[in-house]
CSV table of C-alpha atoms in Angstrom, one decimal:
chain,number,residue,atom,x,y,z
A,266,SER,CA,12.1,50.9,45.2
A,267,THR,CA,14.4,48.6,43.3
A,268,GLU,CA,12.5,45.8,44.9
A,269,GLY,CA,9.3,46.9,43.2
A,270,GLU,CA,11.0,47.2,39.8
A,271,GLN,CA,12.4,43.7,40.3
A,272,SER,CA,9.1,42.2,41.0
A,273,GLU,CA,7.6,44.1,38.0
A,274,ASP,CA,10.4,42.6,35.8
A,275,GLU,CA,9.6,39.1,37.2
A,276,TYR,CA,5.9,39.7,36.5
A,277,GLN,CA,6.8,40.8,32.9
A,278,ASP,CA,9.0,37.7,32.4
A,279,ALA,CA,6.3,35.4,33.7
A,280,ALA,CA,3.8,37.1,31.4
A,281,ASP,CA,6.2,36.6,28.4
A,282,HIS,CA,6.6,33.0,29.3
A,283,MET,CA,2.8,32.6,29.6
A,284,GLU,CA,2.3,34.1,26.2
A,285,GLU,CA,5.0,31.9,24.6
A,286,ASP,CA,3.4,28.8,26.3
A,287,ASP,CA,-0.1,29.9,25.1
A,288,ILE,CA,1.2,30.4,21.5
A,289,PHE,CA,2.8,26.9,21.7
A,290,VAL,CA,-0.4,25.3,23.0
A,291,SER,CA,-2.6,27.0,20.4
A,292,GLN,CA,-0.3,25.9,17.6
A,293,GLU,CA,0.0,22.3,18.8
A,294,PRO,CA,-3.3,20.9,17.5
A,295,SER,CA,-2.7,22.2,14.0
A,296,ARG,CA,0.4,20.1,13.6
A,297,PRO,CA,-1.3,16.9,13.0
A,298,SER,CA,-4.8,17.9,14.3
A,299,ILE,CA,-5.8,15.2,11.8
A,300,GLN,CA,-5.9,11.8,13.3
A,301,PRO,CA,-3.6,9.3,11.7
A,302,LEU,CA,-5.3,6.9,9.3
A,303,LEU,CA,-4.0,4.1,11.5
A,304,PRO,CA,-3.8,4.6,15.2
A,305,ASP,CA,-0.7,3.5,17.1
A,306,ASP,CA,-0.4,-0.3,17.2
A,307,PHE,CA,-4.0,-0.8,16.1
A,308,GLY,CA,-5.7,-4.3,16.2
A,309,ASP,CA,-4.5,-7.2,14.2
A,310,GLU,CA,-3.4,-6.9,10.6
A,311,ALA,CA,-6.9,-7.6,9.2
A,312,LEU,CA,-8.6,-5.1,11.4
A,313,ALA,CA,-5.9,-2.5,10.7
A,314,GLY,CA,-6.4,-3.0,6.9
A,315,ILE,CA,-10.1,-2.4,7.3
A,316,LYS,CA,-9.5,0.7,9.6
A,317,PHE,CA,-7.1,2.2,7.1
A,318,GLY,CA,-9.6,2.1,4.2
A,319,GLU,CA,-12.4,3.6,6.4
A,320,GLU,CA,-10.2,6.4,7.8
A,321,PHE,CA,-8.9,7.2,4.3
A,322,THR,CA,-12.5,7.7,3.0
A,323,ASN,CA,-13.5,9.6,6.1
A,324,ARG,CA,-10.6,12.0,5.6
A,325,TYR,CA,-10.5,12.5,1.8
A,326,GLY,CA,-14.2,11.8,1.0
A,327,GLN,CA,-15.7,10.4,-2.2
A,328,PRO,CA,-14.7,9.4,-4.8
A,329,SER,CA,-12.2,7.3,-3.0
A,330,PRO,CA,-10.1,4.3,-4.1
A,331,HIS,CA,-11.3,0.9,-2.9
A,332,PHE,CA,-8.9,-0.5,-0.4
A,333,PHE,CA,-8.9,-4.2,0.3
A,334,PRO,CA,-10.5,-4.7,3.7
A,335,GLY,CA,-8.1,-7.1,5.4
A,336,SER,CA,-4.5,-8.2,6.0
A,337,LEU,CA,-1.7,-8.1,3.5
A,338,ASP,CA,-1.8,-11.9,3.5
A,339,ASP,CA,-5.4,-11.9,2.5
A,340,ALA,CA,-4.8,-9.2,-0.1
A,341,LEU,CA,-2.0,-11.3,-1.7
A,342,THR,CA,-4.4,-14.3,-1.7
A,343,GLU,CA,-6.9,-12.2,-3.6
A,344,SER,CA,-4.4,-10.9,-6.2
A,345,CYS,CA,-1.0,-12.5,-6.8
A,346,ASN,CA,-1.9,-16.0,-5.4
A,347,LYS,CA,-5.0,-16.6,-7.5
A,348,PRO,CA,-4.8,-19.2,-10.3
A,349,VAL,CA,-3.0,-17.6,-13.3
A,350,GLN,CA,-6.2,-17.1,-15.3
A,351,GLU,CA,-7.6,-14.8,-12.5
A,352,ARG,CA,-4.4,-13.3,-11.2
A,353,LYS,CA,-4.0,-9.6,-10.6
A,354,MET,CA,-1.1,-7.4,-9.4
A,355,LEU,CA,-1.2,-6.1,-5.9
A,356,ALA,CA,-0.8,-2.3,-5.4
A,357,VAL,CA,0.4,-1.4,-1.9
A,358,TYR,CA,-0.2,2.2,-0.9
A,359,LEU,CA,2.1,3.5,1.9
A,360,HIS,CA,0.9,6.7,3.6
A,361,HIS,CA,2.8,9.1,5.9
A,362,ASP,CA,1.3,12.2,7.3
A,363,SER,CA,4.6,13.9,7.9
A,364,SER,CA,5.4,14.1,4.2
A,365,VAL,CA,4.5,17.4,2.5
A,366,LEU,CA,3.5,15.4,-0.7
A,367,THR,CA,0.8,13.3,1.0
A,368,ASN,CA,-2.2,15.6,0.8
A,369,VAL,CA,-1.6,16.6,-2.8
A,370,PHE,CA,-1.0,13.0,-3.9
A,371,CYS,CA,-4.1,11.7,-2.1
A,372,THR,CA,-6.5,14.4,-3.3
A,373,GLN,CA,-5.2,15.0,-6.8
A,374,VAL,CA,-4.0,11.5,-7.8
A,375,LEU,CA,-5.4,8.6,-5.7
A,376,CYS,CA,-8.9,10.1,-5.4
A,377,ASN,CA,-9.1,10.9,-9.1
A,378,ASP,CA,-11.7,8.9,-11.1
A,379,PRO,CA,-9.4,7.6,-13.8
A,380,VAL,CA,-6.9,6.3,-11.2
A,381,ILE,CA,-9.7,4.8,-9.1
A,382,GLY,CA,-11.0,3.0,-12.2
A,383,LEU,CA,-7.6,1.8,-13.3
A,384,LEU,CA,-6.7,0.5,-9.8
A,385,LEU,CA,-10.1,-1.3,-9.4
A,386,GLU,CA,-9.8,-3.0,-12.8
A,387,ASN,CA,-6.2,-4.1,-12.8
A,388,PHE,CA,-5.1,-4.4,-9.1
A,389,VAL,CA,-6.1,-5.3,-5.6
A,390,LEU,CA,-5.2,-2.2,-3.6
A,391,TRP,CA,-4.0,-2.5,0.0
A,392,GLY,CA,-3.1,0.5,2.2
A,393,TRP,CA,-1.0,1.0,5.3
A,394,ASP,CA,-0.1,4.1,7.4
A,395,LEU,CA,3.6,4.5,8.4
A,396,THR,CA,3.1,7.7,10.4
A,397,HIS,CA,3.5,5.9,13.8
A,398,GLN,CA,6.9,4.2,14.2
A,399,THR,CA,5.2,1.0,15.6
A,400,ASN,CA,3.1,0.7,12.5
A,401,LYS,CA,6.1,1.3,10.3
A,402,GLN,CA,7.8,-1.6,12.1
A,403,ARG,CA,4.8,-3.8,11.6
A,404,LEU,CA,4.8,-3.2,7.9
A,405,LEU,CA,8.6,-3.9,7.7
A,406,ASP,CA,7.9,-7.3,9.4
A,407,MET,CA,5.2,-8.1,6.9
A,408,ILE,CA,7.4,-7.1,4.0
A,409,ASN,CA,10.3,-9.2,5.3
A,410,ARG,CA,7.9,-12.2,5.7
A,411,HIS,CA,6.6,-12.0,2.2
A,412,PHE,CA,9.4,-10.5,0.1
A,413,GLY,CA,12.6,-11.0,2.2
A,414,SER,CA,15.1,-8.8,4.0
A,415,VAL,CA,16.3,-6.8,1.0
A,416,ALA,CA,12.9,-5.4,0.3
A,417,SER,CA,12.4,-4.7,4.0
A,418,SER,CA,15.7,-2.8,4.4
A,419,THR,CA,15.1,-0.9,1.2
A,420,LEU,CA,11.8,0.4,2.6
A,421,ARG,CA,13.3,1.0,6.0
A,422,ASN,CA,15.8,3.4,4.5
A,423,PHE,CA,13.2,5.5,2.5
A,424,GLU,CA,13.2,9.1,3.6
A,425,ILE,CA,9.9,10.6,4.5
A,426,GLU,CA,10.2,13.0,1.5
A,427,LYS,CA,10.1,9.9,-0.8
A,428,LEU,CA,6.6,9.1,0.6
A,429,PRO,CA,3.8,8.4,-0.1
A,430,LEU,CA,4.6,5.4,-2.2
A,431,VAL,CA,2.8,2.9,-4.3
A,432,ILE,CA,4.5,-0.5,-4.7
A,433,LEU,CA,3.3,-2.7,-7.5
A,434,ILE,CA,3.7,-6.4,-6.7
A,435,ALA,CA,3.4,-9.3,-9.2
A,436,LYS,CA,3.7,-13.1,-9.2
A,437,LEU,CA,5.6,-14.3,-12.2
A,438,LYS,CA,6.9,-17.8,-12.8
A,439,GLY,CA,5.8,-18.8,-9.3
A,440,ASN,CA,7.7,-16.0,-7.5
A,441,LEU,CA,6.4,-12.9,-5.8
A,442,GLU,CA,8.4,-9.8,-6.9
A,443,ILE,CA,8.3,-6.1,-6.3
A,444,TYR,CA,7.5,-5.0,-9.9
A,445,ARG,CA,7.6,-1.2,-9.6
A,446,PHE,CA,7.9,1.7,-7.1
A,447,ILE,CA,5.8,4.8,-7.9
A,448,HIS,CA,6.7,7.7,-5.6
A,449,GLY,CA,4.3,10.4,-4.5
A,450,ASN,CA,6.1,13.3,-6.1
A,451,ILE,CA,4.4,12.9,-9.5
A,452,THR,CA,1.5,14.3,-11.3
A,453,LEU,CA,-1.8,12.5,-12.2
A,454,ASP,CA,-0.6,12.0,-15.8
A,455,GLU,CA,2.8,10.6,-14.7
A,456,PHE,CA,1.1,8.2,-12.3
A,457,MET,CA,-1.3,7.0,-15.1
A,458,THR,CA,1.6,6.6,-17.5
A,459,SER,CA,3.7,4.6,-15.0
A,460,ALA,CA,0.8,2.4,-13.9
A,461,LEU,CA,-0.3,1.7,-17.5
A,462,SER,CA,3.2,0.8,-18.6
A,463,ALA,CA,3.5,-1.6,-15.7
A,464,ILE,CA,0.1,-3.2,-16.6
A,465,GLU,CA,1.1,-3.6,-20.2
A,466,SER,CA,4.4,-5.2,-19.4
A,467,TYR,CA,2.9,-7.5,-16.7
A,468,SER,CA,0.1,-8.5,-19.2
A,469,GLN,CA,2.6,-9.6,-21.8
A,470,GLN,CA,4.4,-11.8,-19.2
A,471,ILE,CA,1.3,-13.2,-17.6
A,472,ASP,CA,-0.2,-14.0,-21.0
A,473,GLY,CA,2.8,-16.2,-21.7
A,474,GLU,CA,2.2,-18.0,-18.4
A,475,LYS,CA,-1.5,-18.4,-19.3
A,476,ARG,CA,-0.7,-20.0,-22.6
A,477,GLU,CA,1.8,-22.4,-21.0
A,478,GLU,CA,-0.8,-23.4,-18.4
A,479,GLN,CA,-3.5,-23.9,-21.1
A,480,GLU,CA,-1.1,-26.1,-23.1
A,481,ARG,CA,-0.2,-28.1,-19.9
A,482,ASN,CA,-3.9,-28.6,-19.2
A,483,GLU,CA,-4.6,-29.7,-22.7
A,484,ARG,CA,-1.6,-32.2,-22.5
A,485,ASN,CA,-2.9,-33.5,-19.2
A,486,TYR,CA,-6.4,-33.9,-20.7
A,487,MET,CA,-5.1,-35.8,-23.7
A,488,LYS,CA,-3.1,-38.1,-21.4
A,489,GLU,CA,-6.1,-38.8,-19.2
A,490,GLU,CA,-8.2,-39.5,-22.3
A,491,GLN,CA,-5.6,-41.9,-23.6
A,492,GLU,CA,-5.4,-43.7,-20.2
A,493,ARG,CA,-9.2,-44.0,-20.1
A,494,ALA,CA,-9.3,-45.4,-23.6
A,495,PHE,CA,-6.5,-47.9,-22.7
A,496,GLN,CA,-8.4,-49.0,-19.6
A,497,GLU,CA,-11.6,-49.4,-21.5
A,498,ALA,CA,-9.8,-51.5,-24.2
A,499,GLN,CA,-8.4,-53.8,-21.6
A,500,MET,CA,-11.9,-54.4,-20.1
A,501,LEU,CA,-13.2,-55.6,-23.4
């Protein structure tokens, strides 16, 4: 009855395969059973910016940092592109669910009260999720548009282990520049130290620009006053 043994072996093989498949299926949801913060190729940039902030809060709960609800263009308008007296730096948070650092960085650093307060007071914060390749490409296109190809290719070549990432962006002397990278492999204290030193150094530079603008405004005012006085004298 070798035939019987053979069919028994085949049955056993099939059972083994089924078990392996079952194990595979049951493990699959836990890989990312979490939904990405930004679905694949979601909406336009403004809607995607709003979605990111909502999903971040849904996942990590309160307290949560306040993400700018809109596009990168609009976030720049509200931060770096304001008149010098009202200008702030832009903090861009780049998220990736495949990095082992992401969960710890979000829960222990970004959602920590001192960090939330510091970001709210000194920056406009804008977030984007790089987990899907399509969304990574969208970000690279945006970075290329605003900051040029060097910045875009630097980001393209970042390994997932270097993420998440906070990029601090400033406008100085009329030019947008990437001011600092803060990688996600740091403690709360290290993040605060790095952000505070960037704020201090930026404040010194922007204070110089504010003084220059004030002096320029005063000179323009004096000139206008002189012209007005001259015109009034001629009318006499």
